[in-house]
Short mmCIF file of C-alpha atoms in Angstrom, two decimals:
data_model
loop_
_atom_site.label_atom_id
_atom_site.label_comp_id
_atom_site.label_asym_id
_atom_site.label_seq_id
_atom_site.Cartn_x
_atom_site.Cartn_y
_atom_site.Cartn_z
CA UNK F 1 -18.74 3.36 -17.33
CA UNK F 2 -15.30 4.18 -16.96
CA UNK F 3 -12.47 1.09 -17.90
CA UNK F 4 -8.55 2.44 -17.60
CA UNK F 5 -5.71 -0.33 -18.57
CA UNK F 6 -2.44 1.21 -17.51
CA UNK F 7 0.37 -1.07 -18.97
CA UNK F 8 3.99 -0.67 -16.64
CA UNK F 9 6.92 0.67 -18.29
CA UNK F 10 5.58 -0.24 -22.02
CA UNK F 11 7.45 2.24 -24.30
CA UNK F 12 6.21 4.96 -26.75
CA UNK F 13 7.14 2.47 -29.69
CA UNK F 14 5.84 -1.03 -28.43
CA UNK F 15 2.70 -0.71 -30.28
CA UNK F 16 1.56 -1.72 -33.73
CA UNK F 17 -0.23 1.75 -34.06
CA UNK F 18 2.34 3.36 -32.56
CA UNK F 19 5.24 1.87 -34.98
CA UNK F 20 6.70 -1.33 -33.42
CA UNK F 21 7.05 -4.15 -36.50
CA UNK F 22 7.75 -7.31 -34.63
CA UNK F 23 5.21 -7.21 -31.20
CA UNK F 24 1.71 -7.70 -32.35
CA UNK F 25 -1.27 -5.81 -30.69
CA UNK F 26 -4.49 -6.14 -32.79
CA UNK F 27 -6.74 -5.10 -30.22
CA UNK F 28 -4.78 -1.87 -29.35
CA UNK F 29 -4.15 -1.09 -33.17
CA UNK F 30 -8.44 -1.19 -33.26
CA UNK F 31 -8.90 0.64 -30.19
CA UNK F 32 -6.31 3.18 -32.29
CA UNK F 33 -8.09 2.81 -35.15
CA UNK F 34 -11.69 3.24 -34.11
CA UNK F 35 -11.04 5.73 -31.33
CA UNK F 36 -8.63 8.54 -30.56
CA UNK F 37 -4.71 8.01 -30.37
CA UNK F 38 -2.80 10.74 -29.16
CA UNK F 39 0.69 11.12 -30.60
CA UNK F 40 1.55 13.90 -27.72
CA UNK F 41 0.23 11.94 -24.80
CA UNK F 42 2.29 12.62 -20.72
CA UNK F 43 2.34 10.97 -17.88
CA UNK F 44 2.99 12.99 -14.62
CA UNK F 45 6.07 11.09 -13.73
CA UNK F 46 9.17 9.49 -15.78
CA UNK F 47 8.92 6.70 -12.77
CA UNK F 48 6.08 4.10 -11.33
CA UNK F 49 4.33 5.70 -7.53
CA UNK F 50 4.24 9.37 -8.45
CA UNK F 51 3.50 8.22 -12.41
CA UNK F 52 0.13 6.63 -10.65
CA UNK F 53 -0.16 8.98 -7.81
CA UNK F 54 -0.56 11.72 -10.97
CA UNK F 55 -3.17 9.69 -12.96
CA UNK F 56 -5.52 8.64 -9.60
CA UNK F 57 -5.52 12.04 -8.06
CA UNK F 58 -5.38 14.47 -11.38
CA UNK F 59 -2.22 16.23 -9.46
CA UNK F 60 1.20 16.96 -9.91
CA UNK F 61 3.32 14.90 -7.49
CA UNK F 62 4.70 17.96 -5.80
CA UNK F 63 1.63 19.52 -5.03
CA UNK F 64 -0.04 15.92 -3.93
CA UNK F 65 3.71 15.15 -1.86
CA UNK F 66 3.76 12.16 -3.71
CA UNK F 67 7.60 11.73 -5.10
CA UNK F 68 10.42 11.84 -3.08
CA UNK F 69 13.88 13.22 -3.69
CA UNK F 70 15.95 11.02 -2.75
CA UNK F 71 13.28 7.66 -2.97
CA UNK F 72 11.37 7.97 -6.29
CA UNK F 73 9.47 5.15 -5.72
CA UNK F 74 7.46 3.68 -2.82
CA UNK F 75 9.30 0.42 -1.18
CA UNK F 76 7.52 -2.71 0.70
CA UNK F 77 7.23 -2.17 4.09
CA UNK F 78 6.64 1.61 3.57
CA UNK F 79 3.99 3.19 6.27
CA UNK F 80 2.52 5.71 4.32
CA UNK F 81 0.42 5.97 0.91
CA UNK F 82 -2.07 8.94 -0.71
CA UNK F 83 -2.26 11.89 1.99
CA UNK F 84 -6.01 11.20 3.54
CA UNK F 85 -7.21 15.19 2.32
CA UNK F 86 -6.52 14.03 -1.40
CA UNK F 87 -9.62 13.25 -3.37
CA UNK F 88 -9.01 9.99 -5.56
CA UNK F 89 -10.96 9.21 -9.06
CA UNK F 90 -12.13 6.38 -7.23
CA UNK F 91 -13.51 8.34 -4.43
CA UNK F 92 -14.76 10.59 -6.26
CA UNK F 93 -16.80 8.22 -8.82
CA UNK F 94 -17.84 6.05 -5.70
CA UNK F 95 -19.49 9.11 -4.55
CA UNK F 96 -21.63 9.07 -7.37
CA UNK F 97 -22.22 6.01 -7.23
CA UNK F 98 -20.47 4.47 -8.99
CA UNK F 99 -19.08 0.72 -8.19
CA UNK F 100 -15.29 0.63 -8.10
CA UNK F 101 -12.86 -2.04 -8.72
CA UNK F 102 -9.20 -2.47 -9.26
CA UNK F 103 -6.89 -5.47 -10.59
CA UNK F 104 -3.44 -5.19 -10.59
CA UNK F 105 -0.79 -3.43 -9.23
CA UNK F 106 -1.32 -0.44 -6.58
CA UNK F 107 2.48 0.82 -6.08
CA UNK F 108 0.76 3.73 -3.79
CA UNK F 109 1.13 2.30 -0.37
CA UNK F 110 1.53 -1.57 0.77
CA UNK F 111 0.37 -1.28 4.67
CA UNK F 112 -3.36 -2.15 4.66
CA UNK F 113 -4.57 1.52 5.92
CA UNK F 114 -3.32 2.57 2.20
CA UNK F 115 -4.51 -0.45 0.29
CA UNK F 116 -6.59 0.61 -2.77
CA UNK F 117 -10.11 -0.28 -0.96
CA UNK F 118 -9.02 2.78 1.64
CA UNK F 119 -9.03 4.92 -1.13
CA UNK F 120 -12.25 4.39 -2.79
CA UNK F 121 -11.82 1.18 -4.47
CA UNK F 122 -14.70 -1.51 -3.03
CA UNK F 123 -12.83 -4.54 -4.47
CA UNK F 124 -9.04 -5.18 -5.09
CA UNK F 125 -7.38 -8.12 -6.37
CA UNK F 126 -3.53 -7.47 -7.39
CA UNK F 127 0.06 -6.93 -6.07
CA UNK F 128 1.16 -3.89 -3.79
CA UNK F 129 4.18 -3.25 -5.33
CA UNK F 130 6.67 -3.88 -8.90
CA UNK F 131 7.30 -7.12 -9.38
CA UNK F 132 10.91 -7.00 -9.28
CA UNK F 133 10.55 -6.13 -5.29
CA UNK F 134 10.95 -8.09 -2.55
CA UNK F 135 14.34 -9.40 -3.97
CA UNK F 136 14.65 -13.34 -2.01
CA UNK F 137 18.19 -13.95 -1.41
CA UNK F 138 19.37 -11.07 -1.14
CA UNK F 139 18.88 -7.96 1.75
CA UNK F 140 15.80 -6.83 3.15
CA UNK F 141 14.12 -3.30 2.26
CA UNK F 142 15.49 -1.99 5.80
CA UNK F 143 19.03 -3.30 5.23
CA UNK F 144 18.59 -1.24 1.37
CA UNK F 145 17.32 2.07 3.16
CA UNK F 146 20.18 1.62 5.74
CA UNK F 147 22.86 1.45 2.73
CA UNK F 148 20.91 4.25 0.50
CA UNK F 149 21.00 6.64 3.99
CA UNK F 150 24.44 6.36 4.52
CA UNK F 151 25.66 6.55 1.12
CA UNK F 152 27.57 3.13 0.87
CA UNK F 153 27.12 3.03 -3.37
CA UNK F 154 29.52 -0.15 -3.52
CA UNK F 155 27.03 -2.65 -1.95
CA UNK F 156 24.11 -1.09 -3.03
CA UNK F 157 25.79 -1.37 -6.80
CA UNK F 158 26.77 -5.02 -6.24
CA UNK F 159 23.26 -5.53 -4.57
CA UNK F 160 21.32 -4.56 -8.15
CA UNK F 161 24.11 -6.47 -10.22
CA UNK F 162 22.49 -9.81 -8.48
CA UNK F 163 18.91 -8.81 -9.71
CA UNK F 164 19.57 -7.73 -12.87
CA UNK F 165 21.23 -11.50 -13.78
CA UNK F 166 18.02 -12.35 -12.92
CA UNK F 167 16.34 -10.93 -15.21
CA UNK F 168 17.92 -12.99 -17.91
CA UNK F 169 15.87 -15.88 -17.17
CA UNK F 170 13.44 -15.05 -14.07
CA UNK F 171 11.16 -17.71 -11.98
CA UNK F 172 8.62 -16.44 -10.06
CA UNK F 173 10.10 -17.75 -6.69
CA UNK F 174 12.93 -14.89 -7.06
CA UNK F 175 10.68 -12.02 -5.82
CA UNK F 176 8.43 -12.67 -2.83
CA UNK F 177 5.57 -10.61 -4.33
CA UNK F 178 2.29 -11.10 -2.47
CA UNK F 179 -1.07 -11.03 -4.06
CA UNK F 180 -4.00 -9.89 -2.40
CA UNK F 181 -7.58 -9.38 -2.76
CA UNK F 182 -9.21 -6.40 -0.86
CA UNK F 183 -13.04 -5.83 0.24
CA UNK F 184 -15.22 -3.49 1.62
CA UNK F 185 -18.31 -4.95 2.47
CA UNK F 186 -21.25 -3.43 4.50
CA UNK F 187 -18.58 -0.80 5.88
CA UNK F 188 -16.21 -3.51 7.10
CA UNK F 189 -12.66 -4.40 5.05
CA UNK F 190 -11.65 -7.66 4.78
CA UNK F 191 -8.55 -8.62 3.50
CA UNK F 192 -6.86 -11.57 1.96
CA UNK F 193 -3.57 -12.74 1.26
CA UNK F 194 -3.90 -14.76 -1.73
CA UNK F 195 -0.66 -16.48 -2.86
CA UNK F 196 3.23 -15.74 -1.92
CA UNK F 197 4.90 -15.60 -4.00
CA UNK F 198 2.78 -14.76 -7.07
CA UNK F 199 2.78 -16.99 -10.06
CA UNK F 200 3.91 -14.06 -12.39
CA UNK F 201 3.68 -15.92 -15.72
CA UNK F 202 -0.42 -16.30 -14.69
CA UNK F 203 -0.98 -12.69 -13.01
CA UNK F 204 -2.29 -11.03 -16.39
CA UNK F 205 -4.61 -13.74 -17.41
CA UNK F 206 -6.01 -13.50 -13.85
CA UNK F 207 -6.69 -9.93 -13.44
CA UNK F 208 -8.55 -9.96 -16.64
CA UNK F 209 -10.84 -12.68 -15.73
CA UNK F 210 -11.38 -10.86 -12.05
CA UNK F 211 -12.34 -7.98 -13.84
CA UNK F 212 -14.45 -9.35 -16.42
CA UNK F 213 -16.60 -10.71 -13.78
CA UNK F 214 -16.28 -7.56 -11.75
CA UNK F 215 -17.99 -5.96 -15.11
CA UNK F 216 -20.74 -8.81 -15.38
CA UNK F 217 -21.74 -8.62 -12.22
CA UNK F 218 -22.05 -4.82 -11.99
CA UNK F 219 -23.26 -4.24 -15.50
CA UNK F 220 -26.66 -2.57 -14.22
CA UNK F 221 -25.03 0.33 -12.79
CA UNK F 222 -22.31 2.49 -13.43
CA UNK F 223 -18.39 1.04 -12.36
CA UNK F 224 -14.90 2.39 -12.89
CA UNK F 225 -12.51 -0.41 -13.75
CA UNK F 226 -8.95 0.19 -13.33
CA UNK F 227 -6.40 -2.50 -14.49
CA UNK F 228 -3.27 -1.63 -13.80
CA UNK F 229 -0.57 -4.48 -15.19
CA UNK F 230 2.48 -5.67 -13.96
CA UNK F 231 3.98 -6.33 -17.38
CA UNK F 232 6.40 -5.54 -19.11
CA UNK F 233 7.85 -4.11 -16.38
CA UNK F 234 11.16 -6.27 -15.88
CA UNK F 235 11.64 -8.82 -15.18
CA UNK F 236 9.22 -9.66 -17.51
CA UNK F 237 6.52 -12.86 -17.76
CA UNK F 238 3.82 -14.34 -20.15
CA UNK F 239 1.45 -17.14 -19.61
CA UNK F 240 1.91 -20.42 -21.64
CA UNK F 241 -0.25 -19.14 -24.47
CA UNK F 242 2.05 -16.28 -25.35
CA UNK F 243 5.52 -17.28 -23.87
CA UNK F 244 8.38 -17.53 -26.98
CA UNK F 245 5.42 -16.59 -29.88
CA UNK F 246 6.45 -13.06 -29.97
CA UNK F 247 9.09 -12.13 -32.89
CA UNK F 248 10.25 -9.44 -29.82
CA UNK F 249 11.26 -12.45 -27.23
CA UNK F 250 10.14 -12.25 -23.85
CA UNK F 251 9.34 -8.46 -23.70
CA UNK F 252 7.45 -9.28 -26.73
CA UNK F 253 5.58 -12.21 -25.42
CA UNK F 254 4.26 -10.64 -22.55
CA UNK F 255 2.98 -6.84 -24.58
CA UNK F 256 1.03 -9.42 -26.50
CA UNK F 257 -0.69 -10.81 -23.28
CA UNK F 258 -1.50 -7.32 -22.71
CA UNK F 259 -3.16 -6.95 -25.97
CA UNK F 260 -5.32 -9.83 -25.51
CA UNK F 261 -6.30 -9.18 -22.14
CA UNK F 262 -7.79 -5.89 -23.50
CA UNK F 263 -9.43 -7.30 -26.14
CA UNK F 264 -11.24 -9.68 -23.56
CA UNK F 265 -12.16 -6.99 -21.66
CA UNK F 266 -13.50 -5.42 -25.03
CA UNK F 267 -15.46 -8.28 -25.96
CA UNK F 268 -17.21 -8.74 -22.19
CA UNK F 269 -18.13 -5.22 -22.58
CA UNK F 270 -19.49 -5.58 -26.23
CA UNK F 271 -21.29 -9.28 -25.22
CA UNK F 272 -22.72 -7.46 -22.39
CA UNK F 273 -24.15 -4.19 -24.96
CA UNK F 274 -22.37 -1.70 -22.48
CA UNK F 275 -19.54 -0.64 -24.91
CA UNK F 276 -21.48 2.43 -26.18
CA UNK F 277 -22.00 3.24 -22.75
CA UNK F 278 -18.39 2.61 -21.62
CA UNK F 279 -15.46 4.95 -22.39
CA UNK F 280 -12.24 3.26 -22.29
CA UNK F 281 -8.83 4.78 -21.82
CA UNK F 282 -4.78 2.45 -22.73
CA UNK F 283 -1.97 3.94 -21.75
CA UNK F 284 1.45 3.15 -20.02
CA UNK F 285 3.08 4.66 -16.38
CA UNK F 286 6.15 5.77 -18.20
CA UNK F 287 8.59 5.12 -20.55
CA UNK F 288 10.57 1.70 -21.04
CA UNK F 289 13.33 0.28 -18.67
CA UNK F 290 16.19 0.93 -21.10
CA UNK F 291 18.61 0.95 -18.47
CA UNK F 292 17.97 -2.32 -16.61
CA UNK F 293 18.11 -4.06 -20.00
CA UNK F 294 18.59 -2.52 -23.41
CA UNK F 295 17.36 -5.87 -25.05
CA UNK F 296 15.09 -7.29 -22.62
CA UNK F 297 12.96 -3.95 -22.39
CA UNK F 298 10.67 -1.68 -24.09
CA UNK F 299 11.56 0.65 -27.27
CA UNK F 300 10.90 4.71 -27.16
CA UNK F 301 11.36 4.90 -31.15
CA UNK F 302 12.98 7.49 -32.05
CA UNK F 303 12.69 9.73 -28.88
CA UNK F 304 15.21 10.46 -26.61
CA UNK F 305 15.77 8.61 -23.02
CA UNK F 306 13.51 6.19 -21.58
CA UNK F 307 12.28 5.71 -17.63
CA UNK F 308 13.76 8.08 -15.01
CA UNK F 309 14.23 10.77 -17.12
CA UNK F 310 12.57 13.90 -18.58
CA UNK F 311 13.57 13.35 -22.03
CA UNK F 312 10.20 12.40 -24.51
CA UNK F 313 11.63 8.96 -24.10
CA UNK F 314 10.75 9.12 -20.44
CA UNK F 315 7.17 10.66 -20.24
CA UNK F 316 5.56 10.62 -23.84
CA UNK F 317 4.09 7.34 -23.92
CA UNK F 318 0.77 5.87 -25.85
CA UNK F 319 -2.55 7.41 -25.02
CA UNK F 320 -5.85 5.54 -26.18
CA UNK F 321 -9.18 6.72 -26.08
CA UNK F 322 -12.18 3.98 -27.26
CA UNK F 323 -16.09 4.79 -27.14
CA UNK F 324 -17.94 3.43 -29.63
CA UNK F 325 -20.46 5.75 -31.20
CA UNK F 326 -19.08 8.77 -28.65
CA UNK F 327 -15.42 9.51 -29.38
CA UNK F 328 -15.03 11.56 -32.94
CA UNK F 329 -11.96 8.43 -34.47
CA UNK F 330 -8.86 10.53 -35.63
CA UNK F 331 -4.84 11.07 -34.67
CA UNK F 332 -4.66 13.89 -31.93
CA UNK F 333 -1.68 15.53 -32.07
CA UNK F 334 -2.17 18.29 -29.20
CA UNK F 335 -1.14 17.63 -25.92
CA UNK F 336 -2.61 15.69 -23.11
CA UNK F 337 -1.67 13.77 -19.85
CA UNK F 338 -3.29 11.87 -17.65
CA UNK F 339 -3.61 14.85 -15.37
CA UNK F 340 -6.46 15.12 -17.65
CA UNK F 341 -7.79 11.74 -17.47
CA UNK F 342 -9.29 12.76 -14.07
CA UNK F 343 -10.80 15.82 -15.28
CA UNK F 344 -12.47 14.34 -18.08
CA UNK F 345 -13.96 11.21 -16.59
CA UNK F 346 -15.17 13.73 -13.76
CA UNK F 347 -16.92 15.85 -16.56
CA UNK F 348 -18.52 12.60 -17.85
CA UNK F 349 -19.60 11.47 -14.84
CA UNK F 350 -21.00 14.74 -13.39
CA UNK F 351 -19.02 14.81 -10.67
CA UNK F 352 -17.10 18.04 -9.73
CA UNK F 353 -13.52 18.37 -10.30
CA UNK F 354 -11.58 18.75 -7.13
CA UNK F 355 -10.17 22.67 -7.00
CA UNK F 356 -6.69 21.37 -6.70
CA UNK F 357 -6.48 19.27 -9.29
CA UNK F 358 -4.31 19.79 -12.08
CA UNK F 359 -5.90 18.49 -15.39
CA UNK F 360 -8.24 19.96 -18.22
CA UNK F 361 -11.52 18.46 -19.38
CA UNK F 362 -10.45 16.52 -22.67
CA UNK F 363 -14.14 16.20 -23.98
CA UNK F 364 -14.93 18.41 -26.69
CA UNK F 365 -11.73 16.54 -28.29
CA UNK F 366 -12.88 13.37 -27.39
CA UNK F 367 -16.57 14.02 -28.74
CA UNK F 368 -16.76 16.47 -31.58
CA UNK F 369 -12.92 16.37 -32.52
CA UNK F 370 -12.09 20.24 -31.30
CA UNK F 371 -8.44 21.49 -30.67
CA UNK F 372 -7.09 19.97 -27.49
CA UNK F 373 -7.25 22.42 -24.67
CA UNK F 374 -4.15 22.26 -22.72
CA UNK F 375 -0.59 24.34 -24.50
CA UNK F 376 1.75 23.40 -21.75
CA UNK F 377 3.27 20.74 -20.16
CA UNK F 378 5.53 20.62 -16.99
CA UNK F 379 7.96 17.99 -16.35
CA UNK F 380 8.89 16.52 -13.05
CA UNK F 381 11.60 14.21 -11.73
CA UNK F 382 11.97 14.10 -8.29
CA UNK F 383 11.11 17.11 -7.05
CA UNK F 384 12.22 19.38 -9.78
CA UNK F 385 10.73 20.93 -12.51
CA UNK F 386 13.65 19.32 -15.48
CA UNK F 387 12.01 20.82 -18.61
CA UNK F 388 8.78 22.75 -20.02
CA UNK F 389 6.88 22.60 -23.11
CA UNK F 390 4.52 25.04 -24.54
CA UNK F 391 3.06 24.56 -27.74
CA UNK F 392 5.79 22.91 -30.08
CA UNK F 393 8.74 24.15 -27.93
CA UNK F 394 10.45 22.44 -25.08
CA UNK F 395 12.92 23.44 -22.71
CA UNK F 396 15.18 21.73 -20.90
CA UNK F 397 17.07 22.75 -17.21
CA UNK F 398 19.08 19.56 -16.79
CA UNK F 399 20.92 18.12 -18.85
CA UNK F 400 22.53 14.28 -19.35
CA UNK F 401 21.50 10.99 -20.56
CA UNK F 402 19.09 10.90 -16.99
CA UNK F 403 18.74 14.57 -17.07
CA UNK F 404 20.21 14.96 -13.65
CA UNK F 405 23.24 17.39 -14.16
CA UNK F 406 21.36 21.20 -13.80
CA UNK F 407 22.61 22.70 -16.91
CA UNK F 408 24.11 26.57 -16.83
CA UNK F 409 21.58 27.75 -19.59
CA UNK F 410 18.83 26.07 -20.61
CA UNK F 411 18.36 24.12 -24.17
CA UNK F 412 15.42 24.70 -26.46
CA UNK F 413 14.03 22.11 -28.89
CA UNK F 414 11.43 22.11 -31.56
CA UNK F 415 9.80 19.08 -31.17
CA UNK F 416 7.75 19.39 -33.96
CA UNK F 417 10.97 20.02 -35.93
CA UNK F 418 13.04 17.46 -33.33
CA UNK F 419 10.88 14.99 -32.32
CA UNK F 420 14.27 13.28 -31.23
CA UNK F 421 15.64 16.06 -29.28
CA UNK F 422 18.96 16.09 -30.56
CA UNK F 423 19.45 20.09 -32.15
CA UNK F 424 19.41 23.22 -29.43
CA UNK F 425 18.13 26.22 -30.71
CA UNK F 426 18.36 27.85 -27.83
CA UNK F 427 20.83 30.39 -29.74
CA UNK F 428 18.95 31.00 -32.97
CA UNK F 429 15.59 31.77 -31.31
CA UNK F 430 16.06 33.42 -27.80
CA UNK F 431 12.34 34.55 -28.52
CA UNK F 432 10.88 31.54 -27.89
CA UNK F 433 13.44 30.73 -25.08
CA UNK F 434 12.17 34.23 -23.50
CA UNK F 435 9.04 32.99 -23.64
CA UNK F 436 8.97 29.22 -22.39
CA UNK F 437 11.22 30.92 -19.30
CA UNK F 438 8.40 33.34 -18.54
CA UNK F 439 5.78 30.59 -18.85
CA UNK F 440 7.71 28.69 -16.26
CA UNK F 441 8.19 31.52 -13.90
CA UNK F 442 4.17 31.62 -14.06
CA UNK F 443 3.84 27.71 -13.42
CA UNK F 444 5.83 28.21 -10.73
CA UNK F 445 3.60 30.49 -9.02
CA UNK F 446 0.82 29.26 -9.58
CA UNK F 447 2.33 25.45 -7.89
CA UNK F 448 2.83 24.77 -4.23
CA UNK F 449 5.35 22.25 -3.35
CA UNK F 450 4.19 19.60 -0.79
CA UNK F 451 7.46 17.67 1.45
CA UNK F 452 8.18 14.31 0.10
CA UNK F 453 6.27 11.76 1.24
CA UNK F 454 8.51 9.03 -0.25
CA UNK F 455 11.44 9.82 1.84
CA UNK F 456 10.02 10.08 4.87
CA UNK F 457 11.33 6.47 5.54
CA UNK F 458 14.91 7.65 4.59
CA UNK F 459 14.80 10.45 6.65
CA UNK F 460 13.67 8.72 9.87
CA UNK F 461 16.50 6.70 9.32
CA UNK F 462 18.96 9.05 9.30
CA UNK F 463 17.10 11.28 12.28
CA UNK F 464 17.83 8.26 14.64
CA UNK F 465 21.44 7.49 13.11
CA UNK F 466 20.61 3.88 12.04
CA UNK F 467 22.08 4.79 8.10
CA UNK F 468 25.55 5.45 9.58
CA UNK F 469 27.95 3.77 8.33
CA UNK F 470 31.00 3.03 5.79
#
């Protein structure tokens, strides 16, 4: 059995195991503790749909087309989701039959032709989007494209002022998130619309008891659970049992929710006697939300930047791998990403991995404690490839707190040396720096770059003149 928890803009440093003093996470710390926890663990993306899009398909956005250069995220009302060719994990495990279920948020696609259950998930319960869309009060997503396509900053500034304040103290009834619950049953879809909006301080609590019984009642067979949460991503929530116990506040209170909702899922699978059986995977989509809120949000430790950018801050994040009696307990401090995720719950589950996918098989590490198998690591941001690492070395093409301005040479850290990136020594070793540029000219041509699907709403609007405007 496969079980993946994906937390939503938790940072590198929100963890017991991982450093953080004040938020406490038991569970996770045992998980840590008992299993694998990789201290050089990527995402695909520094930001939430391509971040996802990366983990579910085992490709980087720009070959699967999903990022966008001028939308990094998907947006309600979008009409497009995972391009139909692309194999899915869940597709793939379905195929061999396995049952598939998700609970929580999808963030890939909110018309119903891209809901999870069209993509190889037979059950969904969760939201379509983050939880700080769908705004009340203030424009609708068309009247936001319409301002981002012609350029008018100003409003669009003044726009995100309003929802930030609201993040101070947030009710649920600010954001007119919809919850559904997806099926595919004898061949036919049926779909519900649960609640609108959702009760956000009760949406954790809830997707851990729909997929506890998803486990119990599919315990006889092999399933692939995938919980992605909602939380901490801002504006953060916690149920009544964990609201104002954390020593970290809010952010605090609702990491802690987290940690208890995968230690339920632990104990249905050890109640059950499937946790030998069962390998189970914790990570986060990206880095923490530092720019939103500085004291509301997450903590990268001592690394550089946070979400939206290509700094370690942005893309390094906690990477947990449980199997009782299976995975070989240790710190792994060679790189992996959840590129490889895919690959390696393929191996497991004898399916074959898709030519185009991007990962490497993680088992031997996993099992018998080998050397990891994958020496580089590409970093995207909309579009671009921002930075490189092989081995211990990273480079870095653009430069700035958000890693946006293209700098005119690159710089060259030692993160081994610098886990904080702070100290170019791109001068003192232009060995390395020859090197890490000639094993980016060889990513590059060895990558095909799909068109955007994110923007595709943008552009439309801008074909047909409707973002005109002052």
């Amino acid at each position: 059995n496969i079980v993946i928890l994906f937390a939503d803009d938790l940072g590198y440093a929100d963890l017991g195991s991982y450093g953080n003093p004040y938020i406490r996470t038991p569970t996770l710390d045992t998980l840590a503790r008992e299993g694998q926890r990789w201290t050089d663990f990527y995402v695909g993306s520094p930001v939430c749909s391509p971040s996802r899009g990366a983990l579910l398909t085992g490709q980087i956005s720009v070959r699967s087309g999903l990022y966008g250069r001028k939308l990094h995220v998907m947006h309600p009302g979008d009409s497009h989701g995972i391009p139909e060719q692309t194999v899915t994990l869940a597709e793939a495990l379905k195929s061999a039959g396995y049952r598939t279920g998700m609970f929580g948020k999808w963030h890939l696609g909110d018309a119903p032709e891209n809901y999870p259950t069209r993509n190889g998930f037979e059950y969904w319960y969760g939201v379509p989007y983050s939880n700080d869309m769908d705004f009340v009060g203030g424009m609708d997503v068309d009247e936001v494209m319409q301002l981002l396509a012609s350029g008018q900053r100003a409003k669009l500034a003044a726009l995100w002022g309003k929802v930030l304040k609201l993040f101070e103290d947030p009710k649920s009834e600010y954001w007119n998130i919809p919850l559904y619950r997806s099926q595919l049953i004898d061949g036919e879809y049926q779909d519900e619309l649960v609640e609108r909006p959702i009760d956000q301080p009760t949406f954790t609590r809830r997707i851990t008891e729909e997929a506890q019984r998803f486990i119990r009642e599919n315990r006889e067979q092999p399933f692939f659970v995938y919980l992605p949460y909602s939380m901490p991503h801002l504006p953060v929530f916690a149920s009544d049992a964990f609201a104002g116990k954390s020593l970290r506040g809010p952010y605090g209170d609702s990491v802690e929710e987290i940690d208890w909702s995968v230690g339920r899922i632990r104990k249905t699978l050890e109640s059950l006697g499937i946790a030998d059986n069962t390998l189970v995977f914790f990570s986060s989509d990206n880095g923490p939300w530092q720019e939103a809120s500085t004291f509301g949000a997450g903590s990268a430790g001592v690394l550089r930047g946070n979400k939206g950018t290509v700094w370690e801050g942005g893309v390094r994040v906690p990477g947990i791998f449980w199997w009782p009696e299976h995975v070989e307990p240790g710190v792994v401090s060679d790189i992996g990403t959840t590129l490889d995720v895919f690959a390696t719950v393929l191996h497991l589950a004898g399916v074959p991995t898709p030519p185009d996918a991007d990962g490497v098989d993680l088992t031997e590490t996993l099992l018998d404690g080998a050397s990891g198998p994958r020496s580089e690591m590409p970093y995207y941001h909309k579009g671009q490839l921002k930075a490189y690492r092989k081995g211990r070395y990273k480079i870095v093409f653009f430069g700035g707190d958000r890693t946006e301005t293209e700098l005119p040479k690159p710089l060259l850290y030692d993160l081994h040396q610098d886990i904080a990136e702070r100290r170019d020594i791109s001068e003192t070793r232009p060995d390395i720096l020859e090197d890490l540029v000639k094993a980016v000219e060889n990513h590059r041509e060895q990558i095909t770059i799909a068109d955007p699907i994110f923007d595709r709403r943008l552009n439309r609007l801008s074909a047909t003149g409707q973002g005109t405007g002052s």
